[in-house]
Coordinates of C-alpha atoms in Angstrom, one line a residue:
M54 CA 29.7 -23.7 -80.7
A55 CA 33.4 -23.0 -80.0
E56 CA 36.2 -22.9 -82.7
H57 CA 39.6 -24.7 -82.4
R58 CA 42.5 -22.3 -83.2
F59 CA 46.3 -23.4 -83.5
D60 CA 48.8 -21.1 -81.8
S61 CA 52.5 -20.7 -82.9
S62 CA 53.8 -23.3 -80.5
E63 CA 51.4 -25.9 -81.9
Q64 CA 52.5 -25.0 -85.5
A65 CA 56.2 -25.3 -84.6
N66 CA 55.5 -28.7 -83.1
L67 CA 53.8 -29.8 -86.2
R68 CA 56.6 -28.6 -88.4
T69 CA 59.2 -30.4 -86.3
R70 CA 57.2 -33.6 -86.5
A71 CA 56.7 -33.2 -90.3
E72 CA 60.5 -32.8 -90.9
A73 CA 61.3 -35.8 -88.7
T74 CA 58.9 -37.9 -90.8
L75 CA 60.4 -36.6 -94.0
R76 CA 63.9 -37.6 -92.9
R77 CA 62.7 -41.1 -92.0
Q78 CA 61.2 -41.4 -95.5
S79 CA 64.2 -39.9 -97.2
L80 CA 66.4 -42.6 -95.8
A81 CA 64.6 -45.1 -97.8
T82 CA 64.7 -43.1 -101.1
P83 CA 67.9 -42.9 -103.1
D84 CA 69.1 -39.3 -103.5
T85 CA 69.4 -38.9 -107.3
S86 CA 68.3 -35.3 -107.5
S87 CA 70.3 -32.2 -107.3
E88 CA 70.7 -30.2 -104.2
G89 CA 68.0 -27.6 -105.2
I90 CA 65.5 -30.2 -106.2
D91 CA 66.1 -32.0 -103.0
R92 CA 65.4 -29.0 -100.9
L93 CA 62.2 -28.3 -102.9
V94 CA 61.0 -31.8 -102.6
H95 CA 61.8 -31.6 -98.9
E96 CA 59.7 -28.5 -98.4
L97 CA 56.8 -29.9 -100.3
Q98 CA 56.8 -33.2 -98.4
T99 CA 57.1 -31.2 -95.1
H100 CA 54.1 -29.1 -96.0
Q101 CA 52.1 -32.2 -97.1
I102 CA 52.7 -33.9 -93.8
E103 CA 52.0 -30.8 -91.8
L104 CA 48.7 -30.4 -93.7
E105 CA 47.8 -34.1 -93.0
M106 CA 48.5 -33.6 -89.3
Q107 CA 46.5 -30.4 -89.2
N108 CA 43.7 -32.3 -91.0
E109 CA 43.8 -35.1 -88.4
E110 CA 43.7 -32.5 -85.6
L111 CA 40.8 -30.7 -87.2
Q112 CA 38.9 -34.0 -87.6
R113 CA 39.5 -34.8 -83.9
A114 CA 38.4 -31.3 -82.8
Q115 CA 35.3 -31.6 -85.0
M116 CA 34.4 -34.9 -83.4
E117 CA 34.7 -33.2 -79.9
L118 CA 32.5 -30.3 -81.1
L119 CA 29.9 -32.6 -82.4
G120 CA 29.9 -34.6 -79.2
S121 CA 29.6 -31.4 -77.2
R122 CA 26.8 -30.1 -79.5
D123 CA 24.9 -33.3 -79.1
A124 CA 25.3 -33.2 -75.3
Y125 CA 24.1 -29.6 -75.2
A126 CA 21.3 -30.4 -77.6
D127 CA 20.2 -33.3 -75.4
L128 CA 20.3 -31.1 -72.3
Y129 CA 18.4 -28.3 -74.2
D130 CA 15.7 -30.8 -75.3
S131 CA 15.3 -32.7 -72.0
A132 CA 15.4 -29.6 -69.7
P133 CA 12.4 -29.4 -67.3
V134 CA 11.8 -25.8 -68.6
G135 CA 10.6 -25.0 -72.1
F136 CA 13.0 -23.0 -74.2
L137 CA 11.7 -20.9 -77.1
S138 CA 13.5 -18.5 -79.5
L139 CA 11.5 -15.9 -81.4
S140 CA 12.3 -13.6 -84.2
E141 CA 11.8 -9.9 -83.8
K142 CA 8.4 -10.4 -85.5
G143 CA 7.3 -13.0 -83.0
L144 CA 7.9 -16.1 -85.1
I145 CA 9.2 -19.3 -83.5
V146 CA 12.8 -19.9 -84.6
R147 CA 13.8 -22.7 -82.2
A148 CA 12.0 -24.7 -79.5
N149 CA 13.0 -27.6 -77.3
L150 CA 11.0 -30.8 -76.7
T151 CA 9.7 -29.6 -73.4
I152 CA 7.8 -26.6 -74.8
A153 CA 6.6 -28.8 -77.7
G154 CA 5.2 -31.2 -75.1
L155 CA 3.6 -28.3 -73.2
L156 CA 1.9 -27.0 -76.3
G157 CA 1.0 -30.5 -77.4
R158 CA 2.7 -30.2 -80.8
D159 CA 5.5 -31.8 -82.7
R160 CA 8.6 -29.7 -82.5
S161 CA 9.0 -29.6 -86.3
T162 CA 5.6 -28.0 -86.7
L163 CA 6.4 -25.1 -84.4
T164 CA 9.1 -23.5 -86.5
K165 CA 8.1 -20.2 -88.2
E166 CA 4.7 -20.3 -86.5
R167 CA 3.6 -17.2 -84.6
F168 CA 3.9 -17.7 -80.8
S169 CA 0.9 -15.5 -80.1
N170 CA -1.3 -18.2 -81.7
F171 CA -0.8 -20.3 -78.6
I172 CA -1.7 -17.5 -76.1
V173 CA -5.2 -17.3 -74.7
D174 CA -7.0 -14.3 -76.1
D175 CA -7.6 -12.6 -72.7
D176 CA -3.8 -12.7 -72.1
Q177 CA -2.6 -11.4 -75.4
D178 CA -2.1 -7.9 -73.9
V179 CA 0.0 -9.4 -71.1
F180 CA 2.5 -10.9 -73.6
Y181 CA 2.5 -7.8 -75.8
R182 CA 3.4 -5.5 -72.9
S183 CA 6.1 -8.0 -71.7
R184 CA 7.6 -8.4 -75.2
R185 CA 7.7 -4.7 -75.8
S186 CA 9.3 -4.1 -72.4
V187 CA 12.0 -6.7 -73.1
L188 CA 12.8 -5.1 -76.5
E189 CA 12.9 -1.6 -75.1
S190 CA 14.8 -2.2 -71.9
R191 CA 17.0 -5.2 -73.0
V192 CA 16.5 -6.4 -69.4
R193 CA 15.1 -9.7 -68.4
Q194 CA 11.4 -9.5 -67.9
S195 CA 8.8 -11.9 -66.5
C196 CA 5.1 -12.4 -67.0
Q197 CA 2.4 -14.9 -66.3
L198 CA -0.2 -15.9 -68.8
R199 CA -2.3 -18.8 -70.1
L200 CA -1.3 -21.0 -73.1
H201 CA -3.3 -23.3 -75.3
K202 CA -2.4 -26.9 -75.4
E203 CA -3.6 -28.8 -78.4
G204 CA -6.1 -31.4 -77.4
A205 CA -6.3 -30.3 -73.8
D206 CA -7.2 -27.4 -71.6
S207 CA -5.1 -24.3 -71.4
F208 CA -2.5 -24.0 -68.7
W209 CA -0.7 -21.3 -66.7
A210 CA 2.9 -20.5 -67.7
R211 CA 5.6 -18.2 -66.5
L212 CA 7.7 -16.6 -69.3
D213 CA 11.2 -15.2 -68.5
G214 CA 12.4 -13.4 -71.6
T215 CA 15.6 -11.7 -72.7
V216 CA 17.1 -10.3 -76.0
V217 CA 20.1 -11.6 -77.9
E218 CA 21.9 -10.1 -80.9
M219 CA 22.9 -12.9 -83.2
S220 CA 25.5 -11.3 -85.5
S221 CA 27.3 -8.1 -86.3
D222 CA 24.3 -6.9 -88.4
K223 CA 22.3 -6.8 -85.2
V224 CA 19.8 -9.4 -85.9
I225 CA 17.6 -9.7 -82.8
E226 CA 16.3 -12.9 -81.2
L227 CA 14.0 -13.1 -78.2
R228 CA 14.6 -16.1 -76.0
F229 CA 12.1 -17.3 -73.4
A230 CA 12.2 -19.8 -70.6
I231 CA 8.7 -21.1 -70.1
T232 CA 7.6 -22.9 -66.9
D233 CA 4.3 -24.6 -66.3
I234 CA 2.9 -23.0 -63.1
T235 CA -0.6 -24.5 -63.3
E236 CA -0.2 -26.4 -60.1
R237 CA 1.1 -23.3 -58.3
K238 CA -1.8 -21.3 -59.7
C239 CA -4.2 -23.9 -58.6
A240 CA -2.6 -23.9 -55.1
E241 CA -2.8 -20.1 -55.1
E242 CA -6.5 -20.1 -56.1
A243 CA -7.2 -22.8 -53.5
L244 CA -5.4 -20.7 -50.9
E245 CA -7.3 -17.6 -52.0
E246 CA -10.6 -19.6 -51.8
S247 CA -9.5 -20.8 -48.4
C248 CA -8.7 -17.2 -47.3
D249 CA -12.1 -16.1 -48.6
E250 CA -13.8 -18.9 -46.8
L251 CA -11.8 -18.1 -43.6
E252 CA -12.8 -14.4 -43.9
R253 CA -16.4 -15.5 -44.4
R254 CA -16.3 -17.7 -41.4
V255 CA -14.5 -15.0 -39.4
E256 CA -17.2 -12.5 -40.4
E257 CA -19.9 -15.0 -39.5
R258 CA -18.2 -15.7 -36.2
T259 CA -17.6 -12.0 -35.5
A260 CA -21.3 -11.3 -36.2
E261 CA -22.2 -14.2 -33.9
V262 CA -19.8 -13.0 -31.2
T263 CA -21.1 -9.4 -31.6
T264 CA -24.7 -10.6 -31.2
K265 CA -23.8 -12.7 -28.2
N266 CA -21.7 -9.8 -26.8
R267 CA -24.7 -7.5 -27.3
K268 CA -26.9 -9.9 -25.5
L269 CA -24.3 -10.3 -22.8
Q270 CA -24.1 -6.5 -22.4
Q271 CA -27.9 -6.4 -22.2
E272 CA -27.8 -9.1 -19.6
V273 CA -25.1 -7.3 -17.6
E274 CA -27.1 -4.1 -17.8
H275 CA -30.2 -6.0 -16.6
R276 CA -28.2 -7.5 -13.8
R277 CA -26.7 -4.1 -12.9
L278 CA -30.2 -2.6 -12.8
A279 CA -31.4 -5.5 -10.8
Q280 CA -28.5 -5.2 -8.4
Q281 CA -29.2 -1.5 -8.1
E282 CA -32.8 -2.3 -7.4
A283 CA -31.8 -4.9 -4.8
Q284 CA -29.4 -2.5 -3.2
Q285 CA -32.2 0.1 -3.1
T286 CA -34.5 -2.5 -1.6
Q287 CA -31.8 -3.4 0.9
R288 CA -31.4 0.3 1.9
Q289 CA -35.2 0.6 2.3
L290 CA -35.3 -2.5 4.4
E291 CA -32.4 -1.2 6.5
H292 CA -34.3 2.0 7.0
V293 CA -37.5 0.3 7.9
T294 CA -35.6 -1.8 10.4
R295 CA -34.0 1.2 12.0
V296 CA -37.4 3.0 12.2
A297 CA -38.9 -0.2 13.8
T298 CA -36.0 -0.3 16.2
M299 CA -36.5 3.3 17.2
G300 CA -40.2 2.6 17.6
E301 CA -39.3 -0.2 20.0
M302 CA -37.0 2.1 21.9
A303 CA -39.5 5.0 21.9
T304 CA -40.2 4.8 25.6
G305 CA -36.6 4.9 26.6
L306 CA -35.8 7.7 24.1
A307 CA -38.7 9.7 25.4
H308 CA -37.3 9.4 28.9
E309 CA -33.9 10.4 27.6
L310 CA -35.3 13.6 26.1
N311 CA -37.6 14.3 29.0
Q312 CA -34.6 14.4 31.4
P313 CA -32.8 17.4 29.9
L314 CA -36.2 19.1 29.3
A315 CA -37.1 18.7 33.0
A316 CA -33.7 20.0 34.0
I317 CA -34.1 23.0 31.7
T318 CA -37.6 23.7 33.1
M319 CA -36.3 23.6 36.7
Y320 CA -33.2 25.8 35.9
A321 CA -35.4 28.3 34.2
G322 CA -38.0 28.3 37.0
S323 CA -35.2 28.9 39.6
C324 CA -33.8 31.8 37.6
L325 CA -37.3 33.4 37.3
Q326 CA -37.9 33.0 41.0
K327 CA -34.7 34.7 41.8
L328 CA -35.2 37.5 39.4
R329 CA -38.6 38.3 40.9
T330 CA -36.9 39.0 44.2
A331 CA -35.3 42.5 44.6
T332 CA -32.2 41.0 46.1
A333 CA -31.4 38.7 43.1
D334 CA -27.6 38.4 42.5
P335 CA -26.9 38.1 38.7
L336 CA -23.7 36.1 39.4
G337 CA -25.8 33.6 41.3
L338 CA -27.8 32.9 38.1
S339 CA -24.7 31.8 36.2
P340 CA -24.8 28.1 37.4
A341 CA -28.4 27.8 36.4
L342 CA -27.9 29.4 33.0
E343 CA -24.9 27.2 32.3
G344 CA -27.0 24.2 33.3
I345 CA -29.7 25.2 30.9
A346 CA -27.2 25.5 28.0
E347 CA -25.6 22.1 28.9
Q348 CA -28.9 20.3 29.1
A349 CA -30.1 21.9 25.8
L350 CA -27.0 20.6 24.1
H351 CA -27.4 17.2 25.6
G352 CA -31.0 17.0 24.3
G353 CA -30.0 18.3 20.9
A354 CA -27.3 15.6 20.7
V355 CA -29.9 12.9 21.5
I356 CA -32.2 14.2 18.8
R357 CA -29.3 14.4 16.3
R358 CA -28.3 10.8 17.0
L359 CA -31.9 9.7 16.7
R360 CA -32.4 11.6 13.4
T361 CA -29.2 10.2 11.9
L362 CA -30.2 6.6 12.6
V363 CA -33.8 7.0 11.5
K364 CA -33.1 9.0 8.3
G365 CA -29.7 7.7 7.2
E366 CA -27.9 8.7 4.1
V367 CA -27.2 6.3 1.3
D368 CA -23.5 5.5 0.6
Q369 CA -22.0 8.1 2.8
H370 CA -18.6 6.4 2.8
K371 CA -16.0 8.3 4.6
P372 CA -13.4 7.7 7.4
F373 CA -14.8 7.6 10.9
R374 CA -13.7 6.5 14.3
L375 CA -15.3 3.3 15.4
D376 CA -15.1 4.1 19.1
D377 CA -16.9 7.4 18.7
M378 CA -19.7 5.7 16.7
I379 CA -20.0 2.9 19.3
H380 CA -20.3 5.4 22.2
E381 CA -23.1 7.3 20.3
V382 CA -25.1 4.0 19.9
L383 CA -24.6 3.1 23.5
T384 CA -25.9 6.5 24.5
L385 CA -29.2 5.7 22.7
L386 CA -29.3 2.3 24.4
E387 CA -28.7 3.6 27.9
P388 CA -32.5 3.9 28.8
E389 CA -33.2 0.4 27.6
L390 CA -30.3 -1.1 29.4
R391 CA -31.3 0.7 32.5
D392 CA -34.9 -0.4 32.3
T393 CA -33.9 -4.1 31.8
N394 CA -31.3 -3.9 34.6
I395 CA -28.5 -5.1 32.3
E396 CA -24.9 -4.0 32.9
L397 CA -22.8 -3.3 29.8
T398 CA -19.1 -3.0 29.9
C399 CA -17.2 -1.5 27.0
Q400 CA -13.5 -2.0 26.3
I401 CA -12.3 -0.1 23.2
A402 CA -8.7 0.4 22.5
D403 CA -7.2 3.4 20.7
L404 CA -8.2 2.4 17.2
P405 CA -7.3 3.8 13.8
P406 CA -10.3 5.0 11.7
V407 CA -12.3 2.8 9.4
Y408 CA -13.7 3.8 6.0
G409 CA -17.4 3.2 5.4
D410 CA -20.9 4.3 6.2
S411 CA -21.0 5.0 9.9
V412 CA -24.9 5.0 10.0
R413 CA -25.1 1.5 8.5
I414 CA -22.3 0.2 10.8
S415 CA -24.1 1.8 13.8
Q416 CA -27.2 -0.2 12.8
V417 CA -25.1 -3.4 13.1
V418 CA -23.9 -2.5 16.6
L419 CA -27.4 -1.5 17.6
N420 CA -28.9 -4.8 16.3
L421 CA -26.3 -7.0 18.1
V422 CA -26.6 -5.2 21.5
R423 CA -30.4 -5.2 21.3
N424 CA -30.3 -9.0 20.4
A425 CA -28.1 -9.5 23.5
V426 CA -30.6 -7.6 25.6
D427 CA -33.4 -9.8 24.3
A428 CA -31.3 -13.0 24.9
I429 CA -30.6 -12.0 28.5
S430 CA -34.3 -11.0 29.1
A431 CA -35.4 -14.4 27.7
G432 CA -33.0 -16.4 30.0
D433 CA -33.1 -16.9 33.7
N434 CA -29.5 -17.6 34.8
G435 CA -29.1 -14.7 37.2
Q436 CA -26.3 -13.0 35.2
R437 CA -27.3 -9.9 33.2
L438 CA -24.1 -8.8 31.5
I439 CA -23.1 -7.6 28.1
S440 CA -19.5 -7.1 27.1
L441 CA -18.5 -5.0 24.1
H442 CA -14.9 -5.2 23.0
A443 CA -13.2 -3.5 20.0
S444 CA -9.5 -4.0 19.1
A445 CA -7.2 -4.4 16.1
G446 CA -7.6 -7.9 14.6
D447 CA -5.4 -9.8 12.2
G448 CA -3.8 -7.8 9.4
A449 CA -5.5 -4.5 8.5
Q450 CA -8.7 -5.4 10.3
L451 CA -10.6 -4.1 13.3
E452 CA -12.6 -6.7 15.3
V453 CA -15.7 -6.0 17.4
T454 CA -17.2 -8.6 19.7
V455 CA -20.5 -8.4 21.6
R456 CA -20.8 -11.1 24.3
D457 CA -23.9 -11.7 26.4
T458 CA -24.9 -14.0 29.2
G459 CA -28.2 -14.9 27.7
C460 CA -29.8 -18.2 26.7
G461 CA -27.3 -19.0 24.0
L462 CA -27.9 -20.7 20.7
S463 CA -30.0 -23.8 20.0
N464 CA -28.6 -26.8 18.2
E465 CA -29.2 -25.4 14.8
S466 CA -26.4 -24.3 12.5
P467 CA -24.8 -21.0 13.4
D468 CA -25.1 -19.8 9.8
A469 CA -28.8 -20.3 9.9
I470 CA -29.4 -17.4 12.2
F471 CA -28.1 -15.0 9.5
E472 CA -30.7 -16.1 7.0
A473 CA -33.6 -13.7 6.2
F474 CA -36.8 -14.2 8.3
H475 CA -35.0 -16.5 10.8
T476 CA -36.0 -15.6 14.3
T477 CA -36.5 -17.1 17.7
K478 CA -38.5 -14.1 19.0
S479 CA -42.2 -13.9 19.1
H480 CA -42.1 -10.2 18.2
G481 CA -39.2 -10.3 15.7
M482 CA -39.2 -10.1 11.9
G483 CA -36.0 -12.2 11.5
M484 CA -34.2 -9.5 9.4
G485 CA -31.8 -7.9 11.9
L486 CA -28.9 -10.4 11.6
A487 CA -29.5 -10.9 7.8
I488 CA -29.2 -7.1 7.3
S489 CA -26.2 -6.9 9.5
R490 CA -24.4 -9.6 7.5
T491 CA -25.2 -7.7 4.2
I492 CA -23.9 -4.5 5.7
I493 CA -20.6 -6.0 7.0
E494 CA -19.9 -7.9 3.8
S495 CA -20.6 -4.8 1.7
H496 CA -17.8 -3.2 3.7
N497 CA -15.4 -6.1 2.9
G498 CA -15.8 -7.4 6.4
R499 CA -17.0 -10.6 8.0
I500 CA -19.5 -11.5 10.7
W501 CA -19.9 -14.7 12.6
V502 CA -21.2 -16.2 15.9
S503 CA -19.7 -18.5 18.5
S504 CA -21.3 -20.1 21.6
D505 CA -18.5 -22.0 23.2
Q506 CA -18.9 -20.3 26.6
Q507 CA -21.7 -21.1 28.9
P508 CA -24.0 -19.3 29.3
G509 CA -24.4 -16.8 26.4
T510 CA -23.4 -16.1 22.9
T511 CA -20.7 -14.0 21.2
F512 CA -21.0 -12.2 18.0
H513 CA -18.0 -11.0 16.0
F514 CA -17.5 -8.8 13.0
T515 CA -14.5 -7.2 11.3
L516 CA -14.0 -4.1 9.3
P517 CA -10.9 -3.1 7.2
I518 CA -8.9 -0.2 8.5
A519 CA -9.1 2.9 6.3
D520 CA -6.2 3.3 3.9
A521 CA -5.0 6.9 4.3
A522 CA -4.0 7.0 0.6
A523 CA -7.4 5.9 -0.5
V524 CA -9.5 8.1 1.8
P525 CA -10.9 11.1 -0.1
Q526 CA -10.4 14.6 1.2
S527 CA -12.7 15.7 4.0
T528 CA -15.8 17.5 3.0
Q529 CA -15.7 19.9 6.0
L530 CA -16.4 23.5 5.1
D531 CA -13.7 25.9 4.3
A532 CA -13.2 28.0 7.4
K533 CA -11.2 30.8 5.6
A534 CA -12.2 34.2 6.9
A535 CA -13.4 36.9 4.7
V536 CA -11.0 39.6 3.7
I537 CA -12.1 43.0 5.1
D538 CA -10.5 46.3 4.2
A539 CA -8.9 47.4 7.4
G540 CA -8.7 51.0 6.1
T541 CA -12.5 51.5 6.1
Q542 CA -14.3 52.6 9.2
Q543 CA -17.6 51.1 8.2
E544 CA -19.3 49.3 11.1
S545 CA -19.7 45.5 10.8
I546 CA -23.2 44.2 11.3
V547 CA -24.4 40.7 11.8
F548 CA -27.5 40.0 9.7
V549 CA -29.6 37.2 11.2
V550 CA -32.1 35.5 8.8
D551 CA -34.2 32.7 10.5
D552 CA -37.9 31.9 10.2
D553 CA -38.1 30.8 13.9
S554 CA -38.9 33.7 16.2
G555 CA -37.4 32.0 19.2
V556 CA -34.0 31.5 17.4
R557 CA -34.1 35.1 16.1
T558 CA -34.8 36.5 19.6
S559 CA -32.2 34.4 21.3
L560 CA -29.6 35.3 18.7
R561 CA -30.3 39.0 19.0
F562 CA -30.1 38.6 22.8
L563 CA -26.8 36.8 22.5
L564 CA -25.1 39.1 20.0
E565 CA -26.3 42.4 21.7
G566 CA -25.1 41.0 25.0
D567 CA -21.6 40.7 23.4
R568 CA -22.0 44.2 22.0
I569 CA -22.2 43.1 18.4
P570 CA -24.5 45.2 16.1
V571 CA -27.2 42.9 14.8
Q572 CA -30.2 43.1 12.5
V573 CA -32.8 40.3 12.3
Y574 CA -35.0 39.2 9.4
A575 CA -37.9 36.7 9.5
S576 CA -37.5 35.3 6.0
A577 CA -35.0 35.2 3.1
I578 CA -37.4 37.4 1.0
E579 CA -37.4 40.1 3.7
F580 CA -33.6 40.2 3.8
L581 CA -33.4 40.2 0.0
E582 CA -35.6 43.2 -0.2
A583 CA -33.6 45.1 2.3
S584 CA -30.1 44.1 1.0
N585 CA -27.8 46.2 -1.0
S586 CA -24.1 46.1 -2.1
S587 CA -23.0 48.4 0.6
M588 CA -23.8 46.0 3.4
H589 CA -20.7 45.2 5.6
G590 CA -20.3 42.4 8.1
C591 CA -21.5 38.8 7.9
L592 CA -24.7 36.8 7.4
V593 CA -26.0 34.2 9.9
L594 CA -28.4 32.3 7.7
D595 CA -30.8 29.4 8.4
A596 CA -30.6 26.7 5.8
G597 CA -34.2 25.5 5.8
M598 CA -36.9 28.2 5.5
P599 CA -40.3 28.3 3.7
E600 CA -40.9 30.2 0.4
M601 CA -37.1 30.7 -0.1
S602 CA -34.4 28.5 1.5
G603 CA -31.0 29.7 2.7
I604 CA -29.3 28.1 -0.3
E605 CA -31.7 29.8 -2.7
L606 CA -31.0 33.1 -1.0
L607 CA -27.3 32.7 -1.6
D608 CA -28.0 32.1 -5.3
R609 CA -30.0 35.3 -5.5
L610 CA -27.3 37.3 -3.6
A611 CA -24.8 36.1 -6.1
I612 CA -26.9 37.3 -9.0
E613 CA -27.3 40.7 -7.3
K614 CA -23.5 40.7 -6.7
I615 CA -24.0 41.2 -2.9
E616 CA -21.0 39.6 -1.2
L617 CA -21.2 38.8 2.5
P618 CA -19.3 36.1 4.4
V619 CA -21.9 33.5 5.5
I620 CA -22.3 31.4 8.6
M621 CA -25.1 28.8 7.9
I622 CA -27.1 27.3 10.8
S623 CA -29.4 24.3 10.5
G624 CA -31.4 21.8 12.5
H625 CA -30.6 19.2 9.8
G626 CA -26.8 19.2 9.5
D627 CA -26.7 16.4 7.0
S628 CA -23.6 16.0 4.8
Q629 CA -25.5 16.8 1.6
T630 CA -26.6 20.2 2.8
Q631 CA -23.1 20.9 4.0
E632 CA -21.7 20.0 0.6
V633 CA -24.1 22.3 -1.2
A634 CA -23.3 25.1 1.2
R635 CA -19.6 24.6 0.7
K636 CA -20.0 25.0 -3.0
R637 CA -21.9 28.3 -2.4
G638 CA -18.9 29.6 -0.5
V639 CA -20.3 29.3 3.0
R640 CA -17.5 29.9 5.6
E641 CA -18.9 28.0 8.6
F642 CA -21.8 25.5 9.1
L643 CA -23.2 25.0 12.6
T644 CA -25.9 22.4 13.5
K645 CA -28.5 23.4 16.0
P646 CA -28.3 23.3 18.9
F647 CA -24.7 24.5 19.2
P648 CA -22.8 26.2 22.0
S649 CA -23.2 30.0 21.9
E650 CA -19.4 30.4 22.1
N651 CA -19.0 28.5 18.8
L652 CA -21.2 31.1 17.0
L653 CA -19.5 34.1 18.7
S654 CA -16.1 32.7 17.8
C655 CA -17.0 32.4 14.1
I656 CA -18.4 35.9 14.0
R657 CA -15.4 37.4 15.7
R658 CA -13.1 35.6 13.4
I659 CA -14.9 36.9 10.3
T660 CA -15.7 40.4 11.4
A661 CA -12.1 40.9 12.7
G662 CA -10.8 40.0 9.3
E663 CA -8.8 37.0 10.5
Q664 CA -6.8 35.6 7.6

C-alpha cells in the first residue's frame, strides 16, 4: 500500500492558506491584547488551521488508499489464477478466493495450514524439489503436480513460485500462482493415447503391408521364374522350329554341299592326272589348286551358316548388319528357290547396324521367305516372284518387307495368322509366324501383314537401329602380337596341336612350303609332355580335342609358366568359345575352314615380333 507524503511546496501552500483564514477571523475579533500576545495567538491559530487542513488531506488520502486496496483485493480474489503466500516453513499466510475454490475450502480455514497437506502423496517430492530450488536460486520456478480438492477428485495444477523479502529483518515469503491444468492434462493424455493408438495402427498396418509385400515379392519371383521358364520354352520351340526347317530344306542343302565337294573332287583328280605325266607343269596346277581352296571355303561357309541356325546361342545380343544376315539366309534358300522355280529380288539399301540376336532375326527372315515360297507353290496365277526390301523406316527404325505373288490371305483377321497353331498348310505346325512375332517384339520391333495388292501378300517387320552409345564393346579377340626379344638368335618354331591327322598333315605341308619350322602333335597331352619353358615361337592349337581340350591345355601351360603366343583354330567358332579363349590370352581365333593366307599372316605377324 502506498504512503502519501507532503513536500515543501504543499506545506508552504497550507501555511499561506492558514494565515489567510486567521486574518479573516481576526477581523471579527477585537484586538485587546498586546502585540506579543497577538503574535503568539496568531501563530497558534495558524498552526491549528494548518493541522486541520493536513488532517483533512490525510483523511482524503486514506479514503483513496482504502478504495485502491479494496480494488486490488477484489482483483486478487477474483483473478482466474489462484494466489497463495507461504511462510518459509510452508504454512499458508494468504490465499485468494480462487485457490480456496480450487481446494474446496473456505478461505478463512486455509490460514496457517500446511500447504503440503493438499498435495497428492506421489507428488510431494515434486513440490519439495521445486520449493527448495526457489529458495536457493531466488529465481521463478515452475512445476506440475496434483492437488486434493475437498469432496472431489484431485486435479492437476501448475505452480509458478517466487521468493519475496517482506521487511528489513529479511522475513521470507513464498508466493505461488496456481493454475488448474486438468483439462490440458486430459487433452495431453488423450493426445498421447491417440498417438499410442496411431502407432499401434501404424505397426499393424506396417506388418500388414510387410506381409503383403512379402507375398508380392514371392509372386513377382514366381512370375519371374515362370517368365524365365516361358522364355526357355520359347527358345526351345524356336530351336525345334529351326531344326524342322532345316530338315525340310535337307535336300536342297545336300545339293548345296555336294556342289563344292564335286568341284573339289574334279579339281583334285585333274591335278593327280597331270602329276602322273612326266611333262606336268607345276604352274598349270595353280588354277585347279586355287579352285579347290575356293570350293572348300564355300562348303565351309554353308556348313557354318547351317550350324549357326540349327544350334543357335541364347541371348547373343550384339550389333550386326542386317544386310549381311539377309544375304546369308538367302544363300541357304537358293536351292529351294531354284527347285521351285521362284525368282527372288532383293533390294537392300546401305543400312546402319541393328542391335540384337542375329540368329533369331535370321529365323524370322527364313520363316517369311519360306512362307512366301509355300504361298506361291499353292497358287496358280503364273507369277512366281518374291521381293525382299530393307530400308530405313520412320524414326530410328529399319523396315523389312517380304512380298510374294502367292494365293494371298483369306477373309480372316490379319492378326489371327500370328496366333499359335494357326496354319493353312497341310504339313505345317502353325508356329512359324507366332514365333516370328515373339522374336520381333522381344527386340522392341513390330510385325504385321497387308494384302491390299492382288495377287499376293506382304509381310513387314521393323527393328530399332543400334544406339552406338548403348552398344557394348566388341568381343573380338585381341590381336596384339607377342613381344619377342630381337637380340636373341633362337629359332622360332610353330607348334601345331590338333587331333585330326588330315589337319596336322595339311598344316605341316602349308608351313613347310612357306619355309616355317613346324612341329606337330596329335593331342594336348603329347604336347604338354614335350613342352618346356625354353620353347620359342607360337602355338597353333585346336580348341576341341578329346581327353584334354585346347582351353584346358592353356590352363596347364599357365601353371607350368610356359608362355607362348597362341593362335586357336576350331570347327565350332561360337562366340562363347571365343570369349573363353580371349580371357586365356589367345591372340587370334580362326574358324575352320579358313584361307591359308589368313593363318600364314597371323604366324608371320607373331613370329616377326610385330607390335
